[in-house]
PDB file of C-alpha atoms in Angstrom:
ATOM      1  CA  MET O  10      31.161  46.102  24.172  1.00 43.00           C
ATOM      2  CA  ASP O  11      31.031  43.093  21.834  1.00 45.00           C
ATOM      3  CA  GLN O  12      27.843  44.601  20.418  1.00 46.00           C
ATOM      4  CA  ALA O  13      29.584  47.957  20.036  1.00 45.00           C
ATOM      5  CA  THR O  14      32.433  46.339  18.104  1.00 48.00           C
ATOM      6  CA  THR O  15      29.962  44.599  15.809  1.00 46.00           C
ATOM      7  CA  LEU O  16      28.065  47.839  15.218  1.00 44.00           C
ATOM      8  CA  ARG O  17      31.306  49.664  14.421  1.00 46.00           C
ATOM      9  CA  LYS O  18      32.021  47.131  11.674  1.00 45.00           C
ATOM     10  CA  LEU O  19      28.472  47.256  10.333  1.00 43.00           C
ATOM     11  CA  LEU O  20      28.709  51.041  10.153  1.00 43.00           C
ATOM     12  CA  GLY O  21      31.773  50.783   7.963  1.00 44.00           C
ATOM     13  CA  GLN O  22      34.267  51.697  10.683  1.00 50.00           C
ATOM     14  CA  ALA O  23      36.198  48.416  10.567  1.00 63.00           C
ATOM     15  CA  ARG O  24      39.371  50.301   9.642  1.00 76.00           C
ATOM     16  CA  PRO O  25      41.682  50.539  12.641  1.00 85.00           C
ATOM     17  CA  VAL O  26      41.274  53.715  14.645  1.00 91.00           C
ATOM     18  CA  ILE O  27      43.180  55.297  17.506  1.00 95.00           C
ATOM     19  CA  THR O  28      40.755  57.280  19.637  1.00 95.00           C
ATOM     20  CA  PRO O  29      42.280  60.643  20.643  1.00 96.00           C
ATOM     21  CA  ILE O  30      42.370  62.032  24.169  1.00 97.00           C
ATOM     22  CA  LEU O  31      43.377  65.655  23.637  1.00 97.00           C
ATOM     23  CA  GLY O  32      44.753  67.768  26.461  1.00 95.00           C
ATOM     24  CA  ASP O  33      47.606  69.898  27.652  1.00 94.00           C
ATOM     25  CA  MET O  34      50.612  67.589  27.490  1.00 91.00           C
ATOM     26  CA  GLY O  35      52.453  69.726  30.025  1.00 87.00           C
ATOM     27  CA  PHE O  36      49.981  68.493  32.644  1.00 90.00           C
ATOM     28  CA  ASP O  37      49.127  64.888  33.476  1.00 89.00           C
ATOM     29  CA  TYR O  38      45.339  65.040  33.273  1.00 93.00           C
ATOM     30  CA  ALA O  39      44.981  63.427  29.827  1.00 94.00           C
ATOM     31  CA  ALA O  40      47.355  60.640  30.835  1.00 93.00           C
ATOM     32  CA  CYS O  41      45.464  60.327  34.107  1.00 92.00           C
ATOM     33  CA  LEU O  42      42.175  59.826  32.248  1.00 94.00           C
ATOM     34  CA  ALA O  43      43.872  57.345  29.908  1.00 94.00           C
ATOM     35  CA  ARG O  44      44.991  55.288  32.877  1.00 93.00           C
ATOM     36  CA  PHE O  45      41.420  54.976  34.144  1.00 94.00           C
ATOM     37  CA  ILE O  46      40.146  54.144  30.662  1.00 95.00           C
ATOM     38  CA  LEU O  47      42.683  51.304  30.463  1.00 95.00           C
ATOM     39  CA  GLU O  48      41.544  50.062  33.852  1.00 94.00           C
ATOM     40  CA  ARG O  49      37.866  50.241  32.850  1.00 94.00           C
ATOM     41  CA  HIS O  50      38.428  48.218  29.688  1.00 94.00           C
ATOM     42  CA  ALA O  51      40.322  45.587  31.676  1.00 94.00           C
ATOM     43  CA  ARG O  52      37.389  45.306  34.076  1.00 93.00           C
ATOM     44  CA  LEU O  53      35.198  44.645  31.057  1.00 92.00           C
ATOM     45  CA  GLN O  54      37.669  41.918  30.049  1.00 93.00           C
ATOM     46  CA  LEU O  55      38.860  43.907  27.054  1.00 92.00           C
ATOM     47  CA  ASN O  56      42.387  44.798  25.996  1.00 94.00           C
ATOM     48  CA  ALA O  57      43.238  48.458  25.454  1.00 94.00           C
ATOM     49  CA  LEU O  58      46.410  50.272  24.461  1.00 95.00           C
ATOM     50  CA  VAL O  59      47.429  53.913  24.896  1.00 96.00           C
ATOM     51  CA  PHE O  60      50.051  55.699  22.817  1.00 96.00           C
ATOM     52  CA  ASP O  61      50.992  58.334  25.397  1.00 94.00           C
ATOM     53  CA  ALA O  62      52.414  61.681  24.232  1.00 94.00           C
ATOM     54  CA  SER O  63      52.293  63.425  27.600  1.00 92.00           C
ATOM     55  CA  VAL O  64      55.551  64.884  28.900  1.00 88.00           C
ATOM     56  CA  ALA O  65      55.618  62.629  31.964  1.00 82.00           C
ATOM     57  CA  GLY O  66      52.210  61.039  32.470  1.00 81.00           C
ATOM     58  CA  LEU O  67      52.080  57.292  32.099  1.00 83.00           C
ATOM     59  CA  ARG O  68      55.842  57.009  31.629  1.00 83.00           C
ATOM     60  CA  GLN O  69      56.018  57.386  35.400  1.00 82.00           C
ATOM     61  CA  LEU O  70      54.519  53.915  35.707  1.00 81.00           C
ATOM     62  CA  LEU O  71      57.299  52.225  33.710  1.00 81.00           C
ATOM     63  CA  PRO O  72      60.752  51.020  34.693  1.00 78.00           C
ATOM     64  CA  ALA O  73      63.460  53.293  33.300  1.00 75.00           C
ATOM     65  CA  ASP O  74      64.639  50.619  30.844  1.00 75.00           C
ATOM     66  CA  ARG O  75      61.149  50.208  29.307  1.00 78.00           C
ATOM     67  CA  ARG O  76      60.558  53.806  28.232  1.00 78.00           C
ATOM     68  CA  LEU O  77      61.435  53.463  24.557  1.00 85.00           C
ATOM     69  CA  ASP O  78      59.510  55.912  22.399  1.00 89.00           C
ATOM     70  CA  VAL O  79      57.501  55.185  19.234  1.00 92.00           C
ATOM     71  CA  ILE O  80      59.953  57.457  17.410  1.00 94.00           C
ATOM     72  CA  GLU O  81      62.228  54.404  17.306  1.00 92.00           C
ATOM     73  CA  PHE O  82      59.624  52.651  15.149  1.00 92.00           C
ATOM     74  CA  PHE O  83      59.429  55.536  12.679  1.00 91.00           C
ATOM     75  CA  LYS O  84      63.229  55.671  12.498  1.00 91.00           C
ATOM     76  CA  GLY O  85      63.252  51.976  11.605  1.00 90.00           C
ATOM     77  CA  ARG O  86      65.218  50.969  14.682  1.00 90.00           C
ATOM     78  CA  LEU O  87      62.562  48.850  16.388  1.00 88.00           C
ATOM     79  CA  ASN O  88      59.349  47.119  15.411  1.00 88.00           C
ATOM     80  CA  LEU O  89      56.124  48.588  16.757  1.00 87.00           C
ATOM     81  CA  GLU O  90      55.458  45.436  18.743  1.00 86.00           C
ATOM     82  CA  ASP O  91      58.717  45.999  20.634  1.00 85.00           C
ATOM     83  CA  GLN O  92      57.436  49.344  21.926  1.00 85.00           C
ATOM     84  CA  VAL O  93      54.480  47.988  23.889  1.00 90.00           C
ATOM     85  CA  VAL O  94      54.624  47.514  27.665  1.00 90.00           C
ATOM     86  CA  GLU O  95      51.955  45.709  29.699  1.00 90.00           C
ATOM     87  CA  LEU O  96      51.075  47.799  32.753  1.00 89.00           C
ATOM     88  CA  ALA O  97      48.635  45.204  34.088  1.00 90.00           C
ATOM     89  CA  ASP O  98      46.390  42.492  32.670  1.00 92.00           C
ATOM     90  CA  GLY O  99      44.747  43.889  29.534  1.00 92.00           C
ATOM     91  CA  GLN O 100      46.355  47.330  29.966  1.00 93.00           C
ATOM     92  CA  TYR O 101      49.041  48.255  27.442  1.00 94.00           C
ATOM     93  CA  LEU O 102      51.159  51.353  26.962  1.00 93.00           C
ATOM     94  CA  SER O 103      53.510  52.667  24.314  1.00 92.00           C
ATOM     95  CA  PRO O 104      55.410  55.876  25.233  1.00 93.00           C
ATOM     96  CA  ALA O 105      55.031  58.175  22.248  1.00 94.00           C
ATOM     97  CA  MET O 106      55.844  61.787  23.126  1.00 94.00           C
ATOM     98  CA  HIS O 107      58.524  62.123  20.437  1.00 94.00           C
ATOM     99  CA  GLY O 108      56.882  59.782  17.935  1.00 94.00           C
ATOM    100  CA  LEU O 109      53.479  61.470  17.938  1.00 95.00           C
ATOM    101  CA  SER O 110      55.090  64.912  17.881  1.00 95.00           C
ATOM    102  CA  ALA O 111      56.973  63.933  14.725  1.00 95.00           C
ATOM    103  CA  LEU O 112      53.851  62.332  13.293  1.00 95.00           C
ATOM    104  CA  ALA O 113      51.892  65.552  13.800  1.00 95.00           C
ATOM    105  CA  GLN O 114      54.383  67.196  11.416  1.00 94.00           C
ATOM    106  CA  ASN O 115      54.042  64.356   8.887  1.00 94.00           C
ATOM    107  CA  ILE O 116      50.330  63.585   8.966  1.00 93.00           C
ATOM    108  CA  ASP O 117      50.350  61.166   6.024  1.00 91.00           C
ATOM    109  CA  GLN O 118      52.592  58.809   7.998  1.00 92.00           C
ATOM    110  CA  ALA O 119      49.685  58.147  10.366  1.00 94.00           C
ATOM    111  CA  GLU O 120      48.556  55.391   8.011  1.00 93.00           C
ATOM    112  CA  VAL O 121      51.865  53.603   8.626  1.00 93.00           C
ATOM    113  CA  LEU O 122      51.077  53.382  12.327  1.00 93.00           C
ATOM    114  CA  LEU O 123      47.453  52.367  11.739  1.00 93.00           C
ATOM    115  CA  SER O 124      48.505  49.645   9.299  1.00 91.00           C
ATOM    116  CA  ARG O 125      50.809  48.062  11.889  1.00 90.00           C
ATOM    117  CA  LEU O 126      48.324  47.796  14.751  1.00 90.00           C
ATOM    118  CA  HIS O 127      47.487  44.216  13.819  1.00 87.00           C
ATOM    119  CA  ARG O 128      51.120  43.267  14.486  1.00 84.00           C
ATOM    120  CA  LEU O 129      51.011  44.212  18.156  1.00 85.00           C
ATOM    121  CA  PRO O 130      51.826  41.393  20.613  1.00 80.00           C
ATOM    122  CA  VAL O 131      48.189  41.341  21.736  1.00 85.00           C
ATOM    123  CA  THR O 132      44.919  41.938  19.913  1.00 88.00           C
ATOM    124  CA  CYS O 133      43.492  45.161  21.352  1.00 91.00           C
ATOM    125  CA  ASP O 134      39.799  45.977  21.398  1.00 91.00           C
ATOM    126  CA  ARG O 135      40.541  49.713  21.593  1.00 92.00           C
ATOM    127  CA  HIS O 136      43.508  51.965  20.893  1.00 95.00           C
ATOM    128  CA  PHE O 137      43.902  55.448  22.364  1.00 96.00           C
ATOM    129  CA  ALA O 138      46.428  58.268  22.045  1.00 97.00           C
ATOM    130  CA  THR O 139      46.981  61.245  24.295  1.00 96.00           C
ATOM    131  CA  LEU O 140      47.628  64.267  22.076  1.00 97.00           C
ATOM    132  CA  PRO O 141      48.028  68.029  22.538  1.00 96.00           C
ATOM    133  CA  TYR O 142      45.012  70.125  21.537  1.00 96.00           C
ATOM    134  CA  GLU O 143      46.830  71.438  18.488  1.00 95.00           C
ATOM    135  CA  SER O 144      47.290  67.928  17.039  1.00 96.00           C
ATOM    136  CA  TRP O 145      43.675  67.797  15.863  1.00 94.00           C
ATOM    137  CA  LYS O 146      44.782  67.060  12.284  1.00 94.00           C
ATOM    138  CA  LEU O 147      46.556  63.936  13.505  1.00 96.00           C
ATOM    139  CA  ALA O 148      43.493  63.015  15.564  1.00 95.00           C
ATOM    140  CA  ALA O 149      41.434  63.309  12.375  1.00 93.00           C
ATOM    141  CA  LYS O 150      43.745  60.837  10.638  1.00 93.00           C
ATOM    142  CA  PHE O 151      43.523  58.475  13.574  1.00 95.00           C
ATOM    143  CA  ALA O 152      39.764  58.580  14.084  1.00 91.00           C
ATOM    144  CA  PRO O 153      37.546  60.418  11.611  1.00 85.00           C
ATOM    145  CA  ALA O 154      33.857  60.241  12.558  1.00 79.00           C
ATOM    146  CA  ASP O 155      34.703  58.688  15.922  1.00 84.00           C
ATOM    147  CA  ASP O 156      34.676  59.654  19.604  1.00 89.00           C
ATOM    148  CA  TRP O 157      37.150  62.360  20.624  1.00 94.00           C
ATOM    149  CA  TYR O 158      37.845  63.248  24.257  1.00 96.00           C
ATOM    150  CA  TRP O 159      38.896  66.772  25.231  1.00 97.00           C
ATOM    151  CA  VAL O 160      40.466  67.202  28.677  1.00 97.00           C
ATOM    152  CA  VAL O 161      40.026  70.878  29.513  1.00 97.00           C
ATOM    153  CA  GLN O 162      41.232  72.734  32.588  1.00 96.00           C
ATOM    154  CA  PRO O 163      39.399  75.685  34.194  1.00 95.00           C
ATOM    155  CA  THR O 164      41.846  78.273  32.857  1.00 95.00           C
ATOM    156  CA  ALA O 165      41.457  80.854  30.090  1.00 95.00           C
ATOM    157  CA  ASN O 166      44.412  79.370  28.203  1.00 95.00           C
ATOM    158  CA  SER O 167      43.046  75.834  28.241  1.00 96.00           C
ATOM    159  CA  VAL O 168      39.489  76.813  27.333  1.00 96.00           C
ATOM    160  CA  THR O 169      40.655  79.062  24.486  1.00 96.00           C
ATOM    161  CA  ARG O 170      42.883  76.361  23.025  1.00 96.00           C
ATOM    162  CA  VAL O 171      40.135  73.744  23.237  1.00 95.00           C
ATOM    163  CA  PHE O 172      37.581  76.062  21.635  1.00 95.00           C
ATOM    164  CA  GLN O 173      39.919  76.889  18.740  1.00 94.00           C
ATOM    165  CA  ALA O 174      40.814  73.239  18.162  1.00 94.00           C
ATOM    166  CA  ILE O 175      37.185  72.081  18.200  1.00 93.00           C
ATOM    167  CA  ARG O 176      36.257  74.833  15.736  1.00 92.00           C
ATOM    168  CA  ASN O 177      39.078  73.688  13.456  1.00 90.00           C
ATOM    169  CA  THR O 178      37.674  70.151  13.390  1.00 88.00           C
ATOM    170  CA  CYS O 179      34.442  71.301  11.727  1.00 81.00           C
ATOM    171  CA  GLY O 180      36.026  70.868   8.321  1.00 69.00           C
ATOM    172  CA  VAL O 181      37.007  67.284   9.147  1.00 67.00           C
ATOM    173  CA  ASP O 182      33.714  65.516   9.831  1.00 67.00           C
ATOM    174  CA  GLN O 183      30.530  66.758  11.437  1.00 72.00           C
ATOM    175  CA  ASN O 184      29.877  63.248  12.770  1.00 76.00           C
ATOM    176  CA  ILE O 185      32.674  63.388  15.330  1.00 86.00           C
ATOM    177  CA  HIS O 186      31.360  62.940  18.864  1.00 88.00           C
ATOM    178  CA  HIS O 187      33.166  65.512  20.996  1.00 92.00           C
ATOM    179  CA  ARG O 188      33.296  64.538  24.684  1.00 94.00           C
ATOM    180  CA  VAL O 189      34.556  66.933  27.351  1.00 96.00           C
ATOM    181  CA  ILE O 190      36.215  66.019  30.648  1.00 96.00           C
ATOM    182  CA  VAL O 191      36.907  69.015  32.894  1.00 97.00           C
ATOM    183  CA  ALA O 192      40.070  68.418  34.912  1.00 95.00           C
ATOM    184  CA  GLY O 193      41.743  70.173  37.815  1.00 93.00           C
ATOM    185  CA  VAL O 194      38.526  71.498  39.346  1.00 93.00           C
ATOM    186  CA  LYS O 195      37.476  72.012  42.952  1.00 89.00           C
ATOM    187  CA  GLY O 196      34.099  70.347  42.456  1.00 88.00           C
ATOM    188  CA  THR O 197      31.135  69.689  40.205  1.00 91.00           C
ATOM    189  CA  ASP O 198      29.960  73.329  40.182  1.00 94.00           C
ATOM    190  CA  GLU O 199      33.216  74.549  38.660  1.00 95.00           C
ATOM    191  CA  ALA O 200      33.210  71.687  36.142  1.00 95.00           C
ATOM    192  CA  ASP O 201      29.615  72.418  35.148  1.00 95.00           C
ATOM    193  CA  HIS O 202      30.446  76.109  34.653  1.00 95.00           C
ATOM    194  CA  VAL O 203      33.404  75.370  32.357  1.00 96.00           C
ATOM    195  CA  PHE O 204      31.427  72.850  30.325  1.00 96.00           C
ATOM    196  CA  ALA O 205      28.382  75.126  30.015  1.00 96.00           C
ATOM    197  CA  ASN O 206      30.531  77.926  28.613  1.00 95.00           C
ATOM    198  CA  LEU O 207      32.132  75.613  26.062  1.00 95.00           C
ATOM    199  CA  LEU O 208      28.781  74.115  25.123  1.00 95.00           C
ATOM    200  CA  GLU O 209      27.305  77.550  24.449  1.00 95.00           C
ATOM    201  CA  SER O 210      30.315  78.867  22.546  1.00 94.00           C
ATOM    202  CA  THR O 211      30.507  75.839  20.224  1.00 93.00           C
ATOM    203  CA  SER O 212      26.780  75.439  19.577  1.00 90.00           C
ATOM    204  CA  GLY O 213      26.927  77.760  16.564  1.00 88.00           C
ATOM    205  CA  PHE O 214      29.188  75.499  14.498  1.00 87.00           C
ATOM    206  CA  LEU O 215      28.840  71.924  15.803  1.00 87.00           C
ATOM    207  CA  SER O 216      26.078  69.823  14.286  1.00 84.00           C
ATOM    208  CA  GLN O 217      26.271  67.527  17.314  1.00 86.00           C
ATOM    209  CA  PRO O 218      26.624  69.351  20.627  1.00 90.00           C
ATOM    210  CA  LEU O 219      29.429  68.665  23.054  1.00 92.00           C
ATOM    211  CA  GLN O 220      28.767  65.929  25.586  1.00 92.00           C
ATOM    212  CA  TYR O 221      29.908  66.002  29.182  1.00 93.00           C
ATOM    213  CA  ALA O 222      31.991  62.996  30.220  1.00 92.00           C
ATOM    214  CA  GLY O 223      32.855  63.804  33.813  1.00 92.00           C
ATOM    215  CA  HIS O 224      35.444  65.727  35.761  1.00 94.00           C
ATOM    216  CA  LEU O 225      38.725  65.129  37.566  1.00 94.00           C
ATOM    217  CA  PRO O 226      39.890  66.903  40.726  1.00 93.00           C
ATOM    218  CA  ALA O 227      43.183  68.771  40.850  1.00 90.00           C
ATOM    219  CA  LEU O 228      46.392  66.757  40.948  1.00 85.00           C
ATOM    220  CA  ALA O 229      48.850  67.808  43.624  1.00 77.00           C
ATOM    221  CA  LEU O 230      51.892  69.494  42.117  1.00 71.00           C
ATOM    222  CA  GLY O 231      54.483  66.843  41.272  1.00 69.00           C
ATOM    223  CA  GLN O 232      52.253  63.994  42.407  1.00 72.00           C
ATOM    224  CA  PRO O 233      53.017  60.831  40.401  1.00 73.00           C
ATOM    225  CA  LEU O 234      50.121  58.955  38.839  1.00 77.00           C
ATOM    226  CA  SER O 235      51.081  55.919  40.919  1.00 74.00           C
ATOM    227  CA  MET O 236      50.162  57.818  44.109  1.00 77.00           C
ATOM    228  CA  MET O 237      46.686  59.175  43.388  1.00 81.00           C
ATOM    229  CA  GLY O 238      44.397  60.031  46.281  1.00 84.00           C
ATOM    230  CA  ARG O 239      41.019  58.447  46.922  1.00 88.00           C
ATOM    231  CA  GLU O 240      39.149  61.435  45.479  1.00 89.00           C
ATOM    232  CA  MET O 241      41.005  61.145  42.159  1.00 90.00           C
ATOM    233  CA  MET O 242      40.514  57.385  42.008  1.00 90.00           C
ATOM    234  CA  THR O 243      36.774  57.732  42.534  1.00 92.00           C
ATOM    235  CA  ALA O 244      36.358  60.561  40.027  1.00 91.00           C
ATOM    236  CA  GLY O 245      38.608  58.922  37.431  1.00 91.00           C
ATOM    237  CA  ARG O 246      36.791  55.621  37.557  1.00 92.00           C
ATOM    238  CA  ARG O 247      33.465  57.399  37.311  1.00 92.00           C
ATOM    239  CA  ALA O 248      34.631  59.331  34.236  1.00 92.00           C
ATOM    240  CA  ALA O 249      36.027  56.199  32.585  1.00 93.00           C
ATOM    241  CA  LYS O 250      32.757  54.364  33.170  1.00 92.00           C
ATOM    242  CA  LEU O 251      30.857  57.227  31.552  1.00 88.00           C
ATOM    243  CA  VAL O 252      33.306  57.337  28.634  1.00 86.00           C
ATOM    244  CA  CYS O 253      32.643  53.672  27.871  1.00 82.00           C
ATOM    245  CA  ALA O 254      28.867  54.155  28.218  1.00 79.00           C
ATOM    246  CA  LEU O 255      28.925  57.129  25.821  1.00 68.00           C
ATOM    247  CA  GLU O 256      30.866  55.093  23.286  1.00 64.00           C
ATOM    248  CA  GLU O 257      28.310  52.292  23.320  1.00 58.00           C
ATOM    249  CA  HIS O 258      25.468  54.793  23.029  1.00 47.00           C
ATOM    250  CA  ALA O 259      27.092  56.581  20.083  1.00 48.00           C
ATOM    251  CA  LEU O 260      27.619  53.350  18.150  1.00 46.00           C
ATOM    252  CA  ALA O 261      24.040  52.252  18.765  1.00 46.00           C
ATOM    253  CA  GLU O 262      22.541  55.429  17.333  1.00 48.00           C
TER     254      GLU O 262
END
């Protein structure tokens, strides 16, 4: 990953970026993936931070008195560094459901957030944000020409929303690497089917085809992220490992 960081700078991407993880914020799958990505970076002895806009998601892992939202930073009530909570060694979280929702309506203010990342209480090797599919314009401000992760569920609504959002990004930058994680599936066959359909339907307008980045099994209804089953832990760690490998490969191209 040190090599990947060096390559990012050599390629002119030294500006701070917040890598988007786009999903349905009414479900916890994007936040679930983010948790495993944090864990994977920590295992690589890297610091990572997630700005989490999911409705519940990673907020479940925080004490009630530590759930301040990034909206407080934009309102001038708190410094950005006061928003960050350490979940575990090298794993940082900033609840941001209200803040990122407001930011999506005021896209130009994204630069304010990006310009303050150096003031965080810890130097992070990577920054991520969970965002709804429809916040692709904000994702473009956060990370043009970078890796984007789409967490899609095997439903017509989810697939349609993902397809529309990916098509909308074509006017942003054709160098974006779109990665797809299929979540809430019964097994690999269902995940492969969903991905294959998306791959075919987007091939006509993407200069770089979608890449598969793993799948996640279904979360039990109401199951907190602190009580994941063994199947989810195995699949999530596998997906996070692949996500990191794809990032290194993309930067080395």
